[in-house]
């Protein structure tokens, strides 16, 4: 769990959900990752 990770001095990363309907952002992200 996140609390265990923090207590054990690890970094806890929460996955984020991308808005795939945002075409402009999606195109910028694709160009950046190429």
PDB file of C-alpha atoms in Angstrom:
ATOM      1  CA  UNK A   1       0.000   0.000   0.000  1.00  0.00           C
ATOM      2  CA  UNK A   2       0.994   3.648  -0.251  1.00  0.00           C
ATOM      3  CA  UNK A   3       1.295   3.930   3.513  1.00  0.00           C
ATOM      4  CA  UNK A   4       3.613   0.915   3.683  1.00  0.00           C
ATOM      5  CA  UNK A   5       5.800   2.321   0.897  1.00  0.00           C
ATOM      6  CA  UNK A   6       6.128   5.683   2.616  1.00  0.00           C
ATOM      7  CA  UNK A   7       6.824   4.038   5.955  1.00  0.00           C
ATOM      8  CA  UNK A   8       9.569   1.929   4.353  1.00  0.00           C
ATOM      9  CA  UNK A   9      11.140   5.060   2.813  1.00  0.00           C
ATOM     10  CA  UNK A  10      10.042   4.226  -0.719  1.00  0.00           C
ATOM     11  CA  UNK A  11       8.396   6.612  -3.145  1.00  0.00           C
ATOM     12  CA  UNK A  12       4.711   6.008  -3.746  1.00  0.00           C
ATOM     13  CA  UNK A  13       3.454   6.906  -7.230  1.00  0.00           C
ATOM     14  CA  UNK A  14      -0.238   7.106  -7.963  1.00  0.00           C
ATOM     15  CA  UNK A  15      -1.133   6.219 -11.560  1.00  0.00           C
ATOM     16  CA  UNK A  16      -2.847   9.015 -13.429  1.00  0.00           C
ATOM     17  CA  UNK A  17      -5.515   8.549 -16.039  1.00  0.00           C
ATOM     18  CA  UNK A  18      -4.988  10.456 -19.284  1.00  0.00           C
ATOM     19  CA  UNK A  19      -7.915  12.129 -21.009  1.00  0.00           C
ATOM     20  CA  UNK A  20      -7.739  10.415 -24.389  1.00  0.00           C
ATOM     21  CA  UNK A  21     -10.465  12.656 -25.793  1.00  0.00           C
ATOM     22  CA  UNK A  22      -8.130  15.682 -25.622  1.00  0.00           C
ATOM     23  CA  UNK A  23      -6.780  15.432 -29.171  1.00  0.00           C
ATOM     24  CA  UNK A  24      -4.486  18.473 -28.924  1.00  0.00           C
ATOM     25  CA  UNK A  25      -2.807  17.166 -25.765  1.00  0.00           C
ATOM     26  CA  UNK A  26      -2.558  13.673 -27.221  1.00  0.00           C
ATOM     27  CA  UNK A  27      -0.786  14.976 -30.336  1.00  0.00           C
ATOM     28  CA  UNK A  28       1.646  17.052 -28.249  1.00  0.00           C
ATOM     29  CA  UNK A  29       2.409  14.079 -26.000  1.00  0.00           C
ATOM     30  CA  UNK A  30       3.006  11.813 -28.994  1.00  0.00           C
ATOM     31  CA  UNK A  31       5.366  14.355 -30.570  1.00  0.00           C
ATOM     32  CA  UNK A  32       7.243  14.794 -27.293  1.00  0.00           C
ATOM     33  CA  UNK A  33       7.739  11.062 -26.794  1.00  0.00           C
ATOM     34  CA  UNK A  34       9.109  10.471 -30.324  1.00  0.00           C
TER      35      UNK A  34
END
